[in-house]
CSV table of C-alpha atoms in Angstrom, one decimal:
chain,number,residue,atom,x,y,z
A,1,MET,CA,12.4,-8.4,9.9
A,2,THR,CA,15.2,-10.3,8.6
A,3,ASN,CA,15.2,-14.2,8.3
A,4,PRO,CA,18.2,-16.4,7.5
A,5,LEU,CA,18.2,-18.9,5.3
A,6,PRO,CA,20.7,-21.6,4.7
A,7,LEU,CA,23.6,-21.7,2.2
A,8,LYS,CA,22.5,-23.2,-0.7
A,9,SER,CA,24.1,-26.4,-2.1
A,10,GLU,CA,26.8,-27.1,-4.9
A,11,LYS,CA,25.8,-25.3,-7.9
A,12,PRO,CA,25.8,-27.2,-11.3
A,13,SER,CA,28.8,-26.6,-13.7
A,14,ARG,CA,28.2,-24.0,-16.3
A,15,THR,CA,27.0,-25.2,-19.5
A,16,THR,CA,28.9,-24.5,-22.6
A,17,LEU,CA,28.3,-23.7,-26.1
A,18,ARG,CA,29.7,-27.1,-27.2
A,19,ASP,CA,26.8,-28.7,-24.9
A,20,VAL,CA,24.4,-26.6,-26.8
A,21,ALA,CA,25.9,-27.6,-30.3
A,22,ILE,CA,25.5,-31.4,-29.4
A,23,LEU,CA,21.9,-31.2,-28.4
A,24,ALA,CA,20.9,-29.4,-31.2
A,25,GLY,CA,22.4,-31.3,-33.5
A,26,VAL,CA,24.4,-28.2,-35.3
A,27,SER,CA,28.0,-27.0,-35.4
A,28,GLU,CA,29.3,-25.0,-32.4
A,29,ILE,CA,29.6,-22.2,-35.0
A,30,SER,CA,25.6,-22.3,-35.7
A,31,VAL,CA,25.1,-22.3,-32.2
A,32,SER,CA,27.3,-19.1,-31.9
A,33,ARG,CA,26.1,-17.2,-34.7
A,34,VAL,CA,22.4,-17.7,-33.2
A,35,MET,CA,23.0,-16.3,-29.9
A,36,ARG,CA,25.0,-13.4,-31.5
A,37,ASN,CA,22.0,-12.9,-33.5
A,38,ALA,CA,23.8,-12.9,-37.0
A,39,PRO,CA,22.3,-12.1,-40.4
A,40,ASN,CA,20.8,-15.0,-42.3
A,41,ILE,CA,19.7,-17.5,-39.8
A,42,SER,CA,17.0,-19.9,-40.8
A,43,ASP,CA,14.0,-19.7,-38.5
A,44,SER,CA,14.4,-23.4,-38.4
A,45,LEU,CA,17.8,-23.3,-37.2
A,46,ARG,CA,17.2,-20.7,-34.6
A,47,GLU,CA,14.3,-22.5,-33.0
A,48,LYS,CA,16.4,-25.4,-32.9
A,49,VAL,CA,19.3,-23.7,-31.3
A,50,MET,CA,17.1,-21.7,-28.7
A,51,THR,CA,15.2,-24.9,-27.8
A,52,ALA,CA,18.1,-26.4,-26.8
A,53,ALA,CA,19.9,-23.6,-25.3
A,54,ASN,CA,16.6,-23.1,-22.8
A,55,ALA,CA,16.6,-26.8,-22.2
A,56,LEU,CA,20.2,-26.2,-20.6
A,57,SER,CA,19.8,-23.2,-19.3
A,58,TYR,CA,22.6,-22.0,-21.4
A,59,THR,CA,23.9,-18.1,-21.6
A,60,PRO,CA,26.7,-17.2,-23.5
A,61,ASN,CA,30.1,-15.9,-21.8
A,62,ARG,CA,31.4,-13.0,-23.3
A,63,VAL,CA,33.6,-12.4,-20.7
A,64,ALA,CA,35.8,-15.6,-21.5
A,65,GLY,CA,36.6,-13.8,-24.6
A,66,ALA,CA,37.5,-10.6,-23.2
A,67,LEU,CA,39.4,-11.0,-19.8
A,68,LYS,CA,41.2,-14.1,-19.1
A,69,ASN,CA,40.3,-13.9,-15.5
A,70,GLN,CA,36.7,-13.6,-16.2
A,71,THR,CA,35.9,-11.4,-13.6
A,72,SER,CA,33.4,-8.4,-13.6
A,73,ASN,CA,32.6,-5.3,-11.4
A,74,LEU,CA,29.1,-5.4,-12.9
A,75,VAL,CA,25.9,-6.1,-11.1
A,76,ALA,CA,22.9,-7.4,-13.4
A,77,VAL,CA,19.6,-5.6,-12.3
A,78,VAL,CA,16.5,-6.6,-13.8
A,79,LEU,CA,13.6,-4.2,-13.6
A,80,PRO,CA,10.2,-4.7,-15.4
A,81,SER,CA,9.4,-0.6,-16.0
A,82,MET,CA,11.0,2.7,-15.7
A,83,SER,CA,7.8,4.3,-16.6
A,84,ASN,CA,7.1,6.3,-13.4
A,85,ASP,CA,9.1,6.7,-10.3
A,86,VAL,CA,8.9,3.6,-8.4
A,87,PHE,CA,11.7,1.8,-10.2
A,88,PRO,CA,14.1,4.8,-10.9
A,89,SER,CA,13.6,5.0,-6.8
A,90,VAL,CA,15.0,1.6,-6.3
A,91,LEU,CA,17.8,1.6,-8.9
A,92,ASP,CA,19.0,4.8,-7.1
A,93,GLY,CA,19.5,3.0,-4.2
A,94,ILE,CA,21.2,0.0,-5.5
A,95,GLU,CA,23.6,2.2,-7.6
A,96,THR,CA,24.3,4.5,-4.1
A,97,VAL,CA,25.8,1.2,-2.5
A,98,LEU,CA,27.4,-0.4,-5.4
A,99,ASN,CA,29.3,2.8,-5.9
A,100,GLU,CA,30.8,2.7,-2.8
A,101,HIS,CA,32.3,-0.6,-3.3
A,102,GLY,CA,33.4,0.3,-6.9
A,103,LEU,CA,30.4,-1.3,-8.6
A,104,HIS,CA,28.0,-0.7,-11.2
A,105,ALA,CA,24.7,-1.8,-12.0
A,106,VAL,CA,24.0,-2.9,-15.9
A,107,LEU,CA,20.0,-2.6,-16.3
A,108,GLY,CA,17.6,-4.5,-18.4
A,109,VAL,CA,13.6,-4.0,-18.4
A,110,SER,CA,11.5,-6.3,-18.9
A,111,GLU,CA,8.0,-4.6,-19.5
A,112,TYR,CA,6.3,-7.2,-17.5
A,113,ASP,CA,6.9,-9.9,-20.3
A,114,SER,CA,8.1,-13.3,-19.1
A,115,GLU,CA,9.7,-14.0,-22.7
A,116,ARG,CA,11.5,-10.3,-22.6
A,117,GLU,CA,12.6,-11.2,-19.1
A,118,LEU,CA,14.4,-14.5,-20.0
A,119,ARG,CA,16.2,-12.6,-23.1
A,120,VAL,CA,17.2,-9.7,-20.8
A,121,VAL,CA,18.5,-12.1,-18.2
A,122,ARG,CA,20.4,-14.0,-20.5
A,123,GLU,CA,22.3,-11.3,-22.2
A,124,LEU,CA,23.1,-9.9,-18.9
A,125,LEU,CA,24.5,-13.0,-17.4
A,126,SER,CA,26.5,-13.6,-20.7
A,127,TRP,CA,28.8,-10.8,-19.2
A,128,SER,CA,29.5,-12.7,-15.9
A,129,PRO,CA,28.4,-10.0,-13.7
A,130,MET,CA,29.5,-10.6,-9.9
A,131,GLY,CA,25.7,-11.1,-8.9
A,132,ILE,CA,22.2,-10.2,-10.0
A,133,ILE,CA,18.8,-8.5,-8.6
A,134,LEU,CA,15.5,-9.6,-10.0
A,135,THR,CA,12.6,-8.0,-9.3
A,136,GLY,CA,9.6,-10.2,-8.0
A,137,LEU,CA,9.9,-13.6,-6.3
A,138,HIS,CA,8.3,-15.3,-9.9
A,139,HIS,CA,10.5,-16.5,-12.5
A,140,SER,CA,10.8,-19.0,-15.2
A,141,ASP,CA,12.7,-22.8,-14.5
A,142,HIS,CA,14.9,-21.2,-17.3
A,143,ILE,CA,16.0,-18.6,-15.4
A,144,ARG,CA,16.5,-20.1,-12.3
A,145,GLY,CA,18.7,-22.8,-14.1
A,146,MET,CA,21.0,-19.9,-15.7
A,147,ILE,CA,21.6,-18.4,-12.5
A,148,ALA,CA,22.0,-21.5,-10.6
A,149,GLN,CA,24.9,-22.5,-13.2
A,150,LEU,CA,26.6,-19.2,-12.6
A,151,ASP,CA,27.1,-19.3,-9.0
A,152,ILE,CA,26.8,-16.0,-8.4
A,153,PRO,CA,24.9,-13.8,-5.5
A,154,VAL,CA,21.3,-13.3,-6.4
A,155,VAL,CA,18.7,-10.9,-4.6
A,156,GLN,CA,15.0,-10.5,-5.4
A,157,ILE,CA,12.9,-7.1,-4.6
A,158,MET,CA,9.8,-6.0,-4.3
A,159,ASP,CA,8.0,-8.9,-2.7
A,160,VAL,CA,8.9,-11.4,0.4
A,161,GLU,CA,5.6,-13.7,0.0
A,162,GLY,CA,6.9,-16.6,-1.8
A,163,ASP,CA,10.3,-19.1,-2.3
A,164,PRO,CA,13.1,-16.8,-3.5
A,165,ILE,CA,15.9,-18.0,-5.2
A,166,GLY,CA,18.3,-16.2,-2.9
A,167,SER,CA,17.9,-13.4,-0.5
A,168,ALA,CA,14.8,-10.9,-0.8
A,169,VAL,CA,13.6,-7.8,0.4
A,170,GLY,CA,10.3,-6.0,-0.3
A,171,VAL,CA,7.0,-5.6,1.6
A,172,SER,CA,3.9,-8.2,2.2
A,173,HIS,CA,1.6,-7.1,-0.6
A,174,SER,CA,-1.3,-9.0,1.0
A,175,VAL,CA,-0.9,-7.5,4.5
A,176,ALA,CA,-0.6,-4.2,2.7
A,177,ALA,CA,-3.9,-4.5,1.0
A,178,VAL,CA,-5.4,-6.0,4.1
A,179,ALA,CA,-4.5,-2.4,5.9
A,180,ALA,CA,-5.8,-0.6,2.9
A,181,ALA,CA,-9.2,-2.5,3.3
A,182,ASP,CA,-9.4,-1.7,7.1
A,183,TYR,CA,-8.8,1.7,6.7
A,184,LEU,CA,-11.0,2.4,3.7
A,185,HIS,CA,-13.6,0.6,5.4
A,186,GLY,CA,-13.3,2.4,9.1
A,187,ARG,CA,-13.4,5.9,7.0
A,188,GLY,CA,-17.2,4.7,6.0
A,189,TYR,CA,-16.7,3.5,2.7
A,190,GLN,CA,-19.2,0.5,1.6
A,191,LYS,CA,-19.3,0.0,-2.4
A,192,PHE,CA,-15.6,-0.6,-3.3
A,193,GLY,CA,-14.1,-0.8,-6.6
A,194,TYR,CA,-10.8,-1.6,-7.8
A,195,ILE,CA,-8.6,-0.7,-10.9
A,196,GLY,CA,-5.1,-2.3,-12.4
A,197,ALA,CA,-3.2,-2.4,-15.5
A,198,TRP,CA,-0.7,-4.5,-17.3
A,199,SER,CA,-3.0,-7.2,-17.3
A,200,GLU,CA,-2.2,-7.9,-14.1
A,201,ARG,CA,0.9,-9.4,-15.3
A,202,PRO,CA,3.1,-8.1,-12.0
A,203,GLY,CA,2.4,-10.7,-9.6
A,204,ARG,CA,2.3,-8.3,-6.7
A,205,SER,CA,-0.3,-6.1,-7.9
A,206,ARG,CA,-2.5,-9.4,-8.4
A,207,ALA,CA,-1.6,-10.5,-4.6
A,208,ARG,CA,-2.8,-7.1,-3.4
A,209,ARG,CA,-6.3,-7.3,-5.4
A,210,LEU,CA,-7.0,-10.8,-4.1
A,211,ALA,CA,-6.1,-9.7,-0.5
A,212,PHE,CA,-8.2,-6.8,-0.9
A,213,GLU,CA,-11.3,-8.5,-2.1
A,214,ARG,CA,-10.8,-11.4,0.8
A,215,ARG,CA,-10.7,-8.7,3.0
A,216,LEU,CA,-13.8,-6.7,2.2
A,217,ALA,CA,-15.8,-10.0,2.0
A,218,GLU,CA,-15.0,-10.6,5.7
A,219,LEU,CA,-15.5,-7.2,6.3
A,220,GLY,CA,-19.2,-7.8,4.8
A,221,THR,CA,-18.6,-5.2,1.9
A,222,PRO,CA,-17.7,-7.3,-0.9
A,223,LEU,CA,-16.1,-5.9,-3.9
A,224,VAL,CA,-18.4,-4.3,-6.5
A,225,ALA,CA,-16.4,-4.5,-9.5
A,226,SER,CA,-12.8,-4.1,-10.9
A,227,HIS,CA,-11.4,-3.1,-14.1
A,228,ILE,CA,-7.8,-4.6,-15.3
A,229,SER,CA,-6.5,-2.7,-18.2
A,230,LYS,CA,-4.4,-4.6,-20.7
A,231,ASP,CA,-2.1,-1.2,-21.0
A,232,ARG,CA,0.7,0.1,-18.8
A,233,SER,CA,0.2,1.8,-16.3
A,234,SER,CA,-0.2,5.4,-16.5
A,235,ALA,CA,-2.6,8.4,-15.4
A,236,ILE,CA,-4.4,8.6,-18.9
A,237,VAL,CA,-5.1,4.4,-18.6
A,238,GLY,CA,-6.2,5.3,-14.6
A,239,SER,CA,-8.7,8.1,-16.0
A,240,GLU,CA,-10.1,5.9,-18.5
A,241,ALA,CA,-10.5,3.0,-16.4
A,242,THR,CA,-12.2,5.0,-13.5
A,243,LYS,CA,-14.7,6.8,-15.8
A,244,ALA,CA,-15.3,3.3,-17.6
A,245,LEU,CA,-16.1,1.5,-13.9
A,246,LEU,CA,-17.8,4.2,-12.5
A,247,SER,CA,-20.2,4.5,-15.7
A,248,ALA,CA,-21.1,1.1,-15.4
A,249,HIS,CA,-21.1,1.0,-11.7
A,250,PRO,CA,-22.0,4.4,-10.4
A,251,ASN,CA,-22.9,2.9,-7.1
A,252,ILE,CA,-19.1,2.8,-5.9
A,253,ASP,CA,-17.9,4.9,-3.3
A,254,CYS,CA,-14.4,4.0,-3.0
A,255,LEU,CA,-11.7,3.1,-5.6
A,256,PHE,CA,-8.5,1.3,-4.8
A,257,TYR,CA,-5.8,1.2,-7.8
A,258,ALA,CA,-2.8,-0.9,-8.1
A,259,ASN,CA,-0.6,2.0,-8.1
A,260,ASP,CA,-0.3,5.9,-7.7
A,261,ASP,CA,-0.2,6.7,-11.6
A,262,LEU,CA,-3.7,4.9,-12.0
A,263,ALA,CA,-5.2,6.8,-8.9
A,264,LEU,CA,-4.0,10.0,-9.9
A,265,GLY,CA,-5.6,9.6,-13.3
A,266,GLY,CA,-8.7,8.6,-11.2
A,267,LEU,CA,-8.2,11.8,-9.3
A,268,PHE,CA,-8.1,13.8,-12.6
A,269,HIS,CA,-11.3,12.2,-13.8
A,270,ALA,CA,-13.4,12.9,-10.7
A,271,MET,CA,-12.3,16.9,-11.0
A,272,ARG,CA,-13.0,17.2,-14.4
A,273,ALA,CA,-16.4,15.2,-14.0
A,274,GLY,CA,-17.2,17.5,-11.1
A,275,ILE,CA,-17.2,14.4,-8.5
A,276,ASP,CA,-16.9,15.5,-4.7
A,277,VAL,CA,-13.8,13.3,-3.8
A,278,PRO,CA,-13.7,12.2,-0.9
A,279,GLY,CA,-17.1,13.0,0.2
A,280,LYS,CA,-18.8,11.3,-2.9
A,281,LEU,CA,-15.8,9.1,-4.0
A,282,GLY,CA,-12.6,7.7,-2.1
A,283,LEU,CA,-9.7,7.2,-4.0
A,284,MET,CA,-6.5,5.4,-2.8
A,285,GLY,CA,-3.4,4.5,-4.5
A,286,PHE,CA,-0.1,2.4,-4.0
A,287,ASN,CA,3.7,3.1,-3.4
A,288,GLY,CA,3.4,6.9,-2.5
A,289,ILE,CA,5.3,8.4,-5.3
A,290,GLU,CA,6.1,12.2,-4.8
A,291,ILE,CA,3.8,13.7,-7.3
A,292,GLY,CA,1.1,12.0,-5.1
A,293,LYS,CA,1.7,14.5,-2.4
A,294,ALA,CA,1.9,17.4,-4.5
A,295,THR,CA,-1.8,17.6,-6.1
A,296,PRO,CA,-4.3,19.9,-4.7
A,297,LEU,CA,-5.9,16.8,-2.8
A,298,PRO,CA,-2.8,14.8,-1.6
A,299,LEU,CA,-3.4,11.3,-2.7
A,300,THR,CA,-4.2,8.5,0.1
A,301,SER,CA,-1.8,5.8,-0.6
A,302,ILE,CA,0.3,2.8,0.8
A,303,GLU,CA,3.8,4.2,0.8
A,304,THR,CA,6.8,1.6,0.1
A,305,PRO,CA,10.5,2.4,1.2
A,306,ARG,CA,11.8,2.1,-2.4
A,307,PHE,CA,15.1,3.9,-2.1
A,308,GLU,CA,16.1,1.8,1.2
A,309,MET,CA,14.6,-1.4,-0.4
A,310,GLY,CA,17.2,-0.8,-3.4
A,311,GLU,CA,19.9,0.0,-0.8
A,312,GLU,CA,19.3,-3.1,1.0
A,313,ALA,CA,19.2,-5.4,-2.0
A,314,ALA,CA,22.6,-4.1,-2.8
A,315,ARG,CA,23.8,-4.9,0.8
A,316,LEU,CA,22.1,-8.3,0.6
A,317,LEU,CA,24.1,-9.0,-2.7
A,318,LEU,CA,27.5,-8.0,-1.1
A,319,SER,CA,27.3,-9.9,2.1
A,320,GLN,CA,25.7,-13.3,0.8
A,321,SER,CA,28.6,-15.2,0.2
A,322,SER,CA,29.5,-14.6,3.9
A,323,GLU,CA,26.2,-14.4,5.3
A,324,GLY,CA,23.7,-16.8,3.3
A,325,PHE,CA,20.5,-16.0,2.2
A,326,ARG,CA,18.3,-14.1,4.1
A,327,VAL,CA,14.4,-12.3,3.7
A,328,VAL,CA,14.3,-8.5,4.9
A,329,ASP,CA,10.4,-7.8,5.3
A,330,LEU,CA,10.6,-3.8,4.9
A,331,SER,CA,7.9,-2.0,6.7
A,332,PHE,CA,5.3,0.1,4.5
A,333,LYS,CA,3.5,3.1,5.6
A,334,LEU,CA,-0.5,4.2,5.3
A,335,VAL,CA,-0.1,7.7,4.3
A,336,GLU,CA,-3.5,9.7,4.7
A,337,GLY,CA,-4.1,12.1,2.0
A,338,GLY,CA,-7.0,14.3,1.2
A,339,THR,CA,-8.9,11.9,-1.2
A,340,THR,CA,-10.4,9.5,1.5
């Protein structure tokens, strides 16, 4: 589903290095040294300059010193992680379309950390890319301010539930979670648990958990317990979390996971512990990654169109100046495997 949005109003002019120097009460040379991470900079000077830079949504303009026309064939792409098959697939889709137009993606990884995301975005924008692709709809005011000053196309991926800066393409995570709850309840499971990671910094996984909980309550089978690891998603984390949750709540007969990495770890734990899956314990993941389909018991999961999402993000970026902002809701698919 595609929803056209109106073109945004005129953008503010780009903040200069001199503006930052004036606000910070230091010289332009001092600001330049801080922004270049030069050695022998005092903590007080760095804090003074960065406070002013953040207040003004400042990004250095590295292209200005290298190219007179200040143009670029680069597209900035900020992803939260590259540790599993999810975001590499999205990036493949983005690059497939960009390459057809002689453009190149330059990547930054935020590790689901807002401060790191700010640093990554500032660095990428300093090269004056022709556009930027961000992950998710929730970003700091500093990031929104920097992008507004540059007046470049922006697309946000993975989610469509919120207030996008520009165009957006993704899936409805709350709708997907409700579909998961309805399916698992329909399979006869009654005692549900949930397992997540990254301290639930990804807002999308939190949205799924909350929607999953609400739907279970409506169905008369409220969530028994959840386990949210502070560590990054991995099969090992999923295995350990599954063991811990089942030890504390042995009556749980079905687990819904924030993603397939965690769910596969849960499956491996069940196999080692001799737990009958899906008879005694149902397991369901999210994303539908390839390895989940290749296990002896294929993983039941919500499959998201990651490659297509990347392709559509690049198309939206390239068409934004002529067609305005759009929100594209791509459909997910519930893939029934052998774990439910």
